[in-house]
CSV table of C-alpha atoms in Angstrom, one decimal:
chain,number,residue,atom,x,y,z
A,202,MET,CA,200.9,-82.4,6.6
A,203,ARG,CA,200.0,-79.8,9.0
A,204,HIS,CA,199.4,-77.2,6.5
A,205,SER,CA,197.1,-79.9,4.6
A,206,ALA,CA,195.1,-80.3,7.9
A,207,LEU,CA,194.7,-76.5,8.4
A,208,GLY,CA,193.3,-76.1,4.9
A,209,LEU,CA,190.9,-78.8,5.2
A,210,LEU,CA,189.5,-77.5,8.3
A,211,ALA,CA,189.2,-74.0,6.8
A,212,ALA,CA,187.2,-75.4,3.9
A,213,THR,CA,185.0,-77.4,6.1
A,214,ALA,CA,184.1,-74.3,8.3
A,215,ALA,CA,183.4,-72.2,5.0
A,216,LEU,CA,181.2,-74.9,3.8
A,217,ALA,CA,179.3,-75.0,7.2
A,218,ILE,CA,178.7,-71.2,7.2
A,219,THR,CA,177.4,-71.2,3.6
A,220,ALA,CA,175.1,-73.9,4.3
A,221,SER,CA,173.8,-72.5,7.5
A,222,THR,CA,173.2,-69.0,5.7
A,223,ALA,CA,171.1,-70.9,3.0
A,224,HIS,CA,169.2,-72.8,5.6
A,225,ALA,CA,168.4,-69.6,7.4
A,226,ALA,CA,167.3,-67.8,4.1
A,227,ASP,CA,164.6,-70.5,3.6
A,228,LEU,CA,163.2,-70.1,7.3
A,229,PRO,CA,160.1,-68.0,7.4
A,230,SER,CA,160.6,-64.3,8.7
A,231,ARG,CA,159.7,-63.4,12.2
A,232,TYR,CA,158.8,-59.9,11.3
A,233,SER,CA,155.1,-59.2,10.0
A,234,PRO,CA,154.7,-57.3,6.8
A,235,ALA,CA,154.0,-53.5,7.0
A,236,PRO,CA,150.3,-52.8,7.2
A,237,ALA,CA,148.8,-51.6,3.9
A,238,TYR,CA,147.8,-48.0,3.8
A,239,ASN,CA,144.4,-47.2,2.4
A,240,ALA,CA,143.8,-43.6,1.9
A,241,LEU,CA,140.5,-42.1,2.8
A,242,PRO,CA,138.6,-40.8,-0.4
A,243,VAL,CA,139.0,-37.1,-0.8
A,244,PHE,CA,135.5,-35.3,-1.1
A,245,THR,CA,135.0,-33.4,-4.4
A,246,TRP,CA,132.1,-31.1,-5.3
A,247,THR,CA,132.5,-32.4,-8.8
A,248,GLY,CA,129.2,-33.9,-10.3
A,249,PHE,CA,125.6,-33.6,-11.0
A,250,TYR,CA,122.9,-33.0,-8.3
A,251,ALA,CA,119.3,-32.4,-7.7
A,252,GLY,CA,117.5,-31.4,-4.6
A,253,LEU,CA,114.5,-29.7,-2.8
A,254,ASN,CA,114.1,-26.2,-1.1
A,255,ALA,CA,111.8,-24.1,1.0
A,256,GLY,CA,112.1,-20.6,2.5
A,257,TYR,CA,110.3,-17.1,2.7
A,258,GLY,CA,110.3,-14.4,0.0
A,259,TRP,CA,109.2,-10.8,0.6
A,260,ASN,CA,108.1,-8.2,-2.3
A,261,VAL,CA,110.3,-4.9,-2.5
A,262,GLY,CA,109.0,-3.6,-5.6
A,263,ASP,CA,106.6,-0.7,-6.0
A,264,SER,CA,103.1,-1.0,-7.7
A,265,ARG,CA,101.5,2.2,-8.8
A,266,PHE,CA,98.1,3.2,-10.6
A,267,TYR,CA,96.9,6.2,-12.0
A,268,ASP,CA,93.1,6.8,-12.0
A,269,PRO,CA,91.3,10.1,-12.8
A,270,ALA,CA,89.3,10.0,-9.7
A,271,PHE,CA,92.3,9.2,-7.2
A,272,GLY,CA,95.4,10.2,-9.0
A,273,THR,CA,98.5,7.9,-8.6
A,274,VAL,CA,98.0,5.1,-5.8
A,275,ARG,CA,100.7,3.1,-4.6
A,276,GLY,CA,100.0,-0.5,-4.0
A,277,SER,CA,101.0,-2.8,-1.0
A,278,ARG,CA,103.7,-5.1,-0.6
A,279,GLY,CA,103.7,-8.7,0.7
A,280,GLY,CA,105.6,-11.9,1.5
A,281,GLY,CA,105.0,-15.5,2.0
A,282,PHE,CA,106.2,-19.1,1.4
A,283,VAL,CA,108.7,-20.1,-1.3
A,284,GLY,CA,109.5,-23.5,-2.2
A,285,GLY,CA,110.5,-25.6,-5.0
A,286,ALA,CA,113.3,-27.8,-6.5
A,287,GLN,CA,116.7,-27.5,-8.0
A,288,ALA,CA,119.4,-29.3,-10.1
A,289,GLY,CA,122.6,-28.5,-11.6
A,290,TYR,CA,126.4,-29.4,-12.0
A,291,ASN,CA,129.6,-28.6,-10.2
A,292,TYR,CA,133.2,-28.8,-11.5
A,293,GLN,CA,136.1,-28.5,-8.9
A,294,PHE,CA,139.6,-27.5,-9.7
A,295,GLY,CA,141.9,-27.2,-6.6
A,296,MET,CA,139.9,-25.0,-4.0
A,297,PHE,CA,137.6,-23.5,-6.7
A,298,VAL,CA,134.3,-24.4,-7.8
A,299,ALA,CA,132.2,-23.6,-10.7
A,300,GLY,CA,128.9,-24.7,-12.1
A,301,VAL,CA,125.4,-24.0,-13.2
A,302,GLU,CA,121.9,-24.4,-11.6
A,303,THR,CA,118.6,-24.2,-12.5
A,304,ASP,CA,115.4,-24.1,-10.2
A,305,LEU,CA,111.6,-23.8,-10.2
A,306,GLN,CA,109.8,-22.4,-7.4
A,307,TYR,CA,106.1,-21.8,-6.0
A,308,ALA,CA,106.1,-18.1,-4.6
A,309,ALA,CA,103.4,-16.6,-2.5
A,310,VAL,CA,105.1,-13.1,-2.6
A,311,GLY,CA,102.6,-11.2,-4.8
A,312,ASN,CA,99.8,-9.8,-2.9
A,313,LYS,CA,99.9,-6.5,-4.7
A,314,GLY,CA,96.8,-4.8,-3.8
A,315,ALA,CA,95.8,-1.2,-3.9
A,316,SER,CA,93.5,1.2,-2.1
A,317,TYR,CA,91.0,3.2,-4.1
A,318,GLY,CA,89.4,5.8,-1.8
A,319,THR,CA,88.5,3.8,1.3
A,320,THR,CA,88.5,0.5,-0.3
A,321,TYR,CA,91.3,-1.8,-0.6
A,322,TYR,CA,91.5,-4.5,-3.0
A,323,ASP,CA,93.7,-7.6,-2.7
A,324,GLY,CA,96.4,-8.6,-5.3
A,325,ASP,CA,97.1,-12.0,-6.3
A,326,SER,CA,99.5,-13.6,-4.0
A,327,ASP,CA,100.1,-17.0,-5.5
A,328,GLY,CA,102.6,-17.4,-8.3
A,329,PHE,CA,105.8,-18.9,-9.4
A,330,PHE,CA,109.4,-18.2,-10.7
A,331,GLY,CA,112.5,-19.9,-11.9
A,332,THR,CA,116.1,-19.2,-12.6
A,333,ILE,CA,119.0,-20.2,-14.7
A,334,ARG,CA,122.3,-19.4,-12.8
A,335,ALA,CA,125.9,-19.7,-12.8
A,336,ARG,CA,127.6,-20.7,-9.6
A,337,ALA,CA,131.3,-19.9,-8.3
A,338,GLY,CA,132.7,-20.4,-5.1
A,339,VAL,CA,135.6,-21.6,-2.8
A,340,ALA,CA,135.6,-25.1,-1.2
A,341,PHE,CA,137.0,-25.6,2.2
A,342,ASP,CA,137.0,-29.4,2.1
A,343,ARG,CA,133.2,-30.1,2.7
A,344,ALA,CA,132.1,-26.6,3.0
A,345,LEU,CA,131.4,-24.2,0.1
A,346,VAL,CA,131.0,-20.7,0.1
A,347,TYR,CA,129.6,-19.4,-3.4
A,348,GLY,CA,128.1,-16.4,-5.3
A,349,THR,CA,125.5,-16.9,-7.9
A,350,GLY,CA,123.6,-14.9,-10.8
A,351,GLY,CA,121.8,-15.3,-13.9
A,352,PHE,CA,118.4,-15.2,-15.7
A,353,ALA,CA,115.1,-15.2,-13.9
A,354,TYR,CA,111.4,-15.8,-15.2
A,355,GLY,CA,108.1,-16.1,-13.5
A,356,ASP,CA,104.8,-14.6,-12.6
A,357,ILE,CA,104.7,-13.9,-9.0
A,358,GLY,CA,101.0,-12.3,-9.0
A,359,GLY,CA,99.5,-9.3,-10.4
A,360,ASN,CA,97.8,-6.1,-9.5
A,361,ARG,CA,94.0,-6.2,-8.9
A,362,GLY,CA,92.5,-2.9,-8.8
A,363,TYR,CA,88.9,-1.7,-9.0
A,364,ASP,CA,88.0,0.5,-11.8
A,365,PRO,CA,84.4,1.5,-12.8
A,366,VAL,CA,85.3,0.5,-16.3
A,367,LEU,CA,87.6,-2.2,-16.0
A,368,GLY,CA,86.2,-3.8,-12.7
A,369,HIS,CA,88.7,-6.0,-10.8
A,370,HIS,CA,91.8,-6.5,-13.1
A,371,THR,CA,95.0,-8.6,-12.8
A,372,GLY,CA,97.9,-9.1,-15.1
A,373,ASP,CA,98.9,-12.8,-15.6
A,374,GLU,CA,102.0,-13.2,-17.8
A,375,VAL,CA,105.5,-14.6,-17.6
A,376,ASN,CA,108.2,-12.1,-17.4
A,377,TRP,CA,111.9,-12.2,-17.6
A,378,GLY,CA,114.5,-10.5,-15.7
A,379,TRP,CA,117.8,-11.3,-13.7
A,380,THR,CA,118.7,-12.7,-10.1
A,381,LEU,CA,121.9,-12.3,-7.8
A,382,GLY,CA,122.8,-14.1,-4.6
A,383,GLY,CA,125.1,-16.2,-2.6
A,384,GLY,CA,125.1,-18.9,0.0
A,385,VAL,CA,126.8,-21.7,2.0
A,386,GLU,CA,126.5,-25.3,1.4
A,387,TYR,CA,127.9,-28.2,3.3
A,388,ALA,CA,128.6,-31.9,2.4
A,389,ILE,CA,126.8,-33.9,5.2
A,390,THR,CA,128.0,-37.1,3.4
A,391,ASN,CA,129.7,-37.8,0.1
A,392,ASN,CA,126.1,-37.7,-1.4
A,393,PHE,CA,124.0,-35.3,0.7
A,394,THR,CA,124.5,-31.7,0.8
A,395,ALA,CA,122.8,-29.0,2.7
A,396,LYS,CA,122.6,-25.2,1.8
A,397,VAL,CA,121.3,-21.6,2.9
A,398,GLU,CA,121.0,-19.4,0.0
A,399,GLY,CA,119.7,-15.8,-0.5
A,400,LEU,CA,118.5,-14.4,-3.7
A,401,TYR,CA,117.4,-10.8,-5.1
A,402,VAL,CA,115.0,-11.5,-8.2
A,403,ASP,CA,113.9,-8.4,-10.5
A,404,LEU,CA,111.5,-9.4,-13.1
A,405,ASP,CA,110.8,-6.9,-16.0
A,406,THR,CA,106.9,-6.7,-15.8
A,407,LYS,CA,104.6,-4.7,-17.9
A,408,ASP,CA,101.8,-2.6,-17.5
A,409,ASN,CA,98.3,-4.3,-16.8
A,410,TYR,CA,96.0,-2.0,-18.6
A,411,VAL,CA,95.9,1.4,-20.5
A,412,LEU,CA,92.2,2.4,-21.2
A,413,GLY,CA,90.2,5.4,-21.0
A,414,GLY,CA,92.9,7.3,-18.9
A,415,ARG,CA,93.3,4.6,-16.2
A,416,VAL,CA,97.0,3.4,-16.5
A,417,ASN,CA,98.7,1.1,-14.4
A,418,VAL,CA,101.7,3.3,-14.2
A,419,ASN,CA,104.2,0.7,-12.6
A,420,ARG,CA,104.1,-2.9,-11.3
A,421,ASP,CA,107.4,-3.8,-10.4
A,422,ALA,CA,108.1,-7.7,-9.6
A,423,GLU,CA,111.3,-7.3,-7.4
A,424,PHE,CA,111.5,-9.6,-4.2
A,425,GLY,CA,114.0,-11.1,-2.1
A,426,VAL,CA,114.4,-14.9,-1.1
A,427,ILE,CA,116.0,-16.7,1.6
A,428,ARG,CA,115.8,-20.6,1.3
A,429,ALA,CA,117.4,-23.7,3.0
A,430,GLY,CA,117.9,-26.7,0.5
A,431,LEU,CA,118.9,-30.3,0.5
A,432,ASN,CA,120.8,-32.0,-2.6
A,433,TYR,CA,121.6,-35.5,-3.6
A,434,LYS,CA,125.0,-35.6,-5.4
A,435,PHE,CA,125.5,-38.3,-8.1
A,436,ASN,CA,128.8,-40.1,-7.9
Protein backbone atom coordinates (compact mmCIF):
# COMPACT_ATOMS: atom_id res chain seq x y z
CA MET A 1 0.00 0.00 0.00
CA ARG A 2 2.87 2.28 0.87
CA HIS A 3 4.64 1.56 -2.42
CA SER A 4 1.46 2.34 -4.36
CA ALA A 5 1.11 5.69 -2.63
CA LEU A 6 4.73 6.63 -3.39
CA GLY A 7 4.31 5.61 -7.04
CA LEU A 8 1.16 7.72 -7.35
CA LEU A 9 2.93 10.71 -5.79
CA ALA A 10 5.88 10.42 -8.18
CA ALA A 11 3.62 10.17 -11.23
CA THR A 12 1.65 13.20 -10.08
CA ALA A 13 4.87 15.24 -9.63
CA ALA A 14 6.15 14.25 -13.05
CA LEU A 15 2.86 15.22 -14.69
CA ALA A 16 2.90 18.59 -12.91
CA ILE A 17 6.46 19.35 -14.07
CA THR A 18 5.59 18.43 -17.65
CA ALA A 19 2.53 20.66 -17.65
CA SER A 20 4.47 23.57 -16.14
CA THR A 21 7.21 23.27 -18.77
CA ALA A 22 4.68 23.22 -21.59
CA HIS A 23 2.94 26.28 -20.19
CA ALA A 24 6.21 28.14 -19.85
CA ALA A 25 7.03 27.41 -23.48
CA ASP A 26 3.79 29.07 -24.53
CA LEU A 27 4.56 32.30 -22.67
CA PRO A 28 6.11 35.21 -24.64
CA SER A 29 9.87 35.63 -24.29
CA ARG A 30 11.17 38.41 -22.11
CA TYR A 31 14.22 38.89 -24.40
CA SER A 32 13.97 41.27 -27.38
CA PRO A 33 15.15 39.94 -30.77
CA ALA A 34 18.64 40.85 -31.93
CA PRO A 35 18.63 44.06 -33.99
CA ALA A 36 18.84 43.61 -37.75
CA TYR A 37 22.25 44.64 -39.20
CA ASN A 38 21.94 46.74 -42.32
CA ALA A 39 25.37 47.04 -43.93
CA LEU A 40 26.11 50.38 -45.57
CA PRO A 41 26.50 50.11 -49.35
CA VAL A 42 30.13 49.95 -50.47
CA PHE A 43 31.00 52.66 -53.00
CA THR A 44 32.08 51.47 -56.42
CA TRP A 45 33.57 53.39 -59.33
CA THR A 46 31.87 51.12 -61.83
CA GLY A 47 29.42 52.92 -64.10
CA PHE A 48 28.87 55.62 -66.70
CA TYR A 49 29.49 59.29 -65.90
CA ALA A 50 29.41 62.72 -67.53
CA GLY A 51 30.42 66.19 -66.42
CA LEU A 52 32.04 69.58 -67.00
CA ASN A 53 35.54 70.96 -66.50
CA ALA A 54 37.49 74.23 -66.64
CA GLY A 55 41.12 75.18 -66.32
CA TYR A 56 44.18 76.72 -67.95
CA GLY A 57 46.29 75.72 -70.94
CA TRP A 58 49.69 76.97 -72.05
CA ASN A 59 51.49 76.51 -75.34
CA VAL A 60 54.93 74.86 -75.24
CA GLY A 61 55.45 74.28 -78.98
CA ASP A 62 57.71 76.21 -81.33
CA SER A 63 56.45 78.14 -84.33
CA ARG A 64 59.11 78.99 -86.93
CA PHE A 65 58.90 80.74 -90.31
CA TYR A 66 61.32 81.30 -93.13
CA ASP A 67 61.20 84.47 -95.18
CA PRO A 68 63.83 85.66 -97.69
CA ALA A 69 63.89 89.11 -96.06
CA PHE A 70 64.13 88.04 -92.42
CA GLY A 71 65.39 84.48 -92.50
CA THR A 72 64.01 82.05 -89.92
CA VAL A 73 61.74 83.80 -87.43
CA ARG A 74 60.46 82.24 -84.23
CA GLY A 75 56.88 82.85 -83.18
CA SER A 76 55.59 83.46 -79.67
CA ARG A 77 53.85 81.20 -77.17
CA GLY A 78 50.64 81.89 -75.32
CA GLY A 79 48.14 80.47 -72.85
CA GLY A 80 44.59 80.94 -71.71
CA PHE A 81 41.27 79.48 -70.64
CA VAL A 82 40.36 75.84 -71.32
CA GLY A 83 36.91 74.42 -70.64
CA GLY A 84 34.46 71.81 -71.86
CA ALA A 85 32.69 68.56 -71.13
CA GLN A 86 33.64 64.92 -70.66
CA ALA A 87 31.93 61.52 -70.50
CA GLY A 88 33.15 58.00 -69.85
CA TYR A 89 32.83 54.61 -68.20
CA ASN A 90 34.74 53.01 -65.31
CA TYR A 91 34.94 49.38 -64.21
CA GLN A 92 36.32 48.50 -60.77
CA PHE A 93 37.82 45.13 -59.83
CA GLY A 94 39.22 45.04 -56.33
CA MET A 95 41.25 48.19 -55.76
CA PHE A 96 41.90 48.70 -59.48
CA VAL A 97 39.81 50.85 -61.82
CA ALA A 98 39.99 50.86 -65.62
CA GLY A 99 37.90 52.85 -68.08
CA VAL A 100 37.62 55.08 -71.13
CA GLU A 101 36.89 58.78 -71.40
CA THR A 102 36.29 61.31 -74.16
CA ASP A 103 36.16 65.09 -73.90
CA LEU A 104 35.72 68.16 -76.08
CA GLN A 105 37.30 71.48 -75.06
CA TYR A 106 37.37 75.13 -76.01
CA ALA A 107 41.01 76.20 -75.80
CA ALA A 108 42.44 79.71 -76.01
CA VAL A 109 46.03 78.50 -76.09
CA GLY A 110 47.02 79.41 -79.67
CA ASN A 111 48.23 82.99 -80.00
CA LYS A 112 51.17 81.98 -82.17
CA GLY A 113 52.15 85.33 -83.55
CA ALA A 114 55.45 86.27 -85.15
CA SER A 115 57.68 89.33 -85.43
CA TYR A 116 58.85 90.35 -88.90
CA GLY A 117 61.35 93.15 -88.56
CA THR A 118 59.86 95.64 -86.13
CA THR A 119 56.23 94.54 -86.64
CA TYR A 120 54.46 91.90 -84.53
CA TYR A 121 51.48 90.00 -85.97
CA ASP A 122 49.17 88.17 -83.60
CA GLY A 123 48.28 84.55 -84.03
CA ASP A 124 44.81 83.10 -83.51
CA SER A 125 44.12 82.29 -79.87
CA ASP A 126 40.69 80.67 -80.17
CA GLY A 127 40.51 76.99 -80.95
CA PHE A 128 39.40 73.59 -79.71
CA PHE A 129 40.69 70.13 -78.99
CA GLY A 130 39.31 66.78 -77.93
CA THR A 131 40.67 63.49 -76.63
CA ILE A 132 39.73 59.81 -76.57
CA ARG A 133 41.65 58.23 -73.70
CA ALA A 134 42.07 55.12 -71.59
CA ARG A 135 42.16 55.56 -67.80
CA ALA A 136 43.68 53.20 -65.22
CA GLY A 137 44.23 53.72 -61.52
CA VAL A 138 44.00 52.58 -57.93
CA ALA A 139 41.00 53.32 -55.70
CA PHE A 140 41.31 54.03 -52.00
CA ASP A 141 37.62 53.77 -51.14
CA ARG A 142 36.25 57.11 -52.46
CA ALA A 143 39.58 58.43 -53.75
CA LEU A 144 40.95 57.43 -57.15
CA VAL A 145 44.50 58.08 -58.37
CA TYR A 146 44.87 57.41 -62.10
CA GLY A 147 46.92 57.82 -65.24
CA THR A 148 45.44 58.45 -68.67
CA GLY A 149 46.52 58.53 -72.31
CA GLY A 150 45.28 58.17 -75.86
CA PHE A 151 44.38 60.05 -79.05
CA ALA A 152 43.98 63.81 -79.38
CA TYR A 153 42.62 66.04 -82.14
CA GLY A 154 41.84 69.71 -82.67
CA ASP A 155 42.80 73.10 -84.02
CA ILE A 156 44.14 75.39 -81.33
CA GLY A 157 44.91 78.40 -83.50
CA GLY A 158 47.20 78.99 -86.44
CA ASN A 159 50.09 81.27 -87.21
CA ARG A 160 49.29 84.64 -88.65
CA GLY A 161 52.34 86.18 -90.30
CA TYR A 162 52.55 89.02 -92.79
CA ASP A 163 54.18 88.47 -96.13
CA PRO A 164 54.24 90.87 -99.15
CA VAL A 165 52.88 88.08 -101.36
CA LEU A 166 50.61 86.17 -98.98
CA GLY A 167 49.54 88.93 -96.63
CA HIS A 168 48.11 87.76 -93.30
CA HIS A 169 47.83 84.01 -93.31
CA THR A 170 46.62 81.45 -90.81
CA GLY A 171 46.10 77.72 -91.02
CA ASP A 172 42.72 76.42 -89.88
CA GLU A 173 42.50 72.64 -89.96
CA VAL A 174 41.89 69.73 -87.61
CA ASN A 175 45.03 67.80 -86.71
CA TRP A 176 45.55 64.51 -84.89
CA GLY A 177 48.04 63.55 -82.23
CA TRP A 178 48.34 62.06 -78.75
CA THR A 179 47.92 62.99 -75.10
CA LEU A 180 49.22 61.74 -71.76
CA GLY A 181 48.44 62.75 -68.18
CA GLY A 182 47.00 61.84 -64.81
CA GLY A 183 44.85 63.02 -61.97
CA VAL A 184 43.04 62.50 -58.68
CA GLU A 185 39.27 62.06 -58.36
CA TYR A 186 37.14 61.93 -55.21
CA ALA A 187 33.55 60.75 -54.76
CA ILE A 188 31.76 63.49 -52.81
CA THR A 189 28.56 61.41 -52.79
CA ASN A 190 27.58 58.14 -54.47
CA ASN A 191 26.71 60.16 -57.60
CA PHE A 192 28.94 63.25 -57.66
CA THR A 193 32.72 63.13 -58.06
CA ALA A 194 35.27 65.94 -58.33
CA LYS A 195 38.67 65.72 -60.01
CA VAL A 196 41.89 67.61 -60.72
CA GLU A 197 43.69 66.53 -63.87
CA GLY A 198 46.76 67.42 -65.92
CA LEU A 199 47.33 66.63 -69.61
CA TYR A 200 50.08 67.09 -72.16
CA VAL A 201 48.76 67.29 -75.74
CA ASP A 202 50.80 67.04 -78.95
CA LEU A 203 49.02 67.61 -82.26
CA ASP A 204 50.71 66.77 -85.56
CA THR A 205 50.27 70.09 -87.34
CA LYS A 206 51.22 70.87 -90.92
CA ASP A 207 52.88 73.76 -92.71
CA ASN A 208 50.68 76.77 -93.38
CA TYR A 209 52.04 77.60 -96.78
CA VAL A 210 54.90 77.15 -99.21
CA LEU A 211 54.95 79.79 -101.91
CA GLY A 212 57.67 81.86 -103.56
CA GLY A 213 60.36 80.74 -101.15
CA ARG A 214 58.32 81.68 -98.08
CA VAL A 215 57.90 78.61 -95.93
CA ASN A 216 56.21 77.96 -92.60
CA VAL A 217 59.06 75.81 -91.34
CA ASN A 218 57.42 74.49 -88.19
CA ARG A 219 54.08 75.01 -86.44
CA ASP A 220 54.07 72.72 -83.42
CA ALA A 221 50.83 72.47 -81.49
CA GLU A 222 52.06 71.25 -78.12
CA PHE A 223 50.43 72.44 -74.94
CA GLY A 224 49.81 71.56 -71.32
CA VAL A 225 46.46 71.66 -69.54
CA ILE A 226 45.54 71.73 -65.85
CA ARG A 227 41.82 71.55 -65.11
CA ALA A 228 39.25 70.77 -62.44
CA GLY A 229 36.05 68.88 -63.19
CA LEU A 230 32.78 67.70 -61.71
CA ASN A 231 31.13 64.44 -62.82
CA TYR A 232 27.72 62.88 -62.27
CA LYS A 233 27.94 59.09 -61.94
CA PHE A 234 24.88 57.16 -63.10
CA ASN A 235 23.82 54.26 -60.88
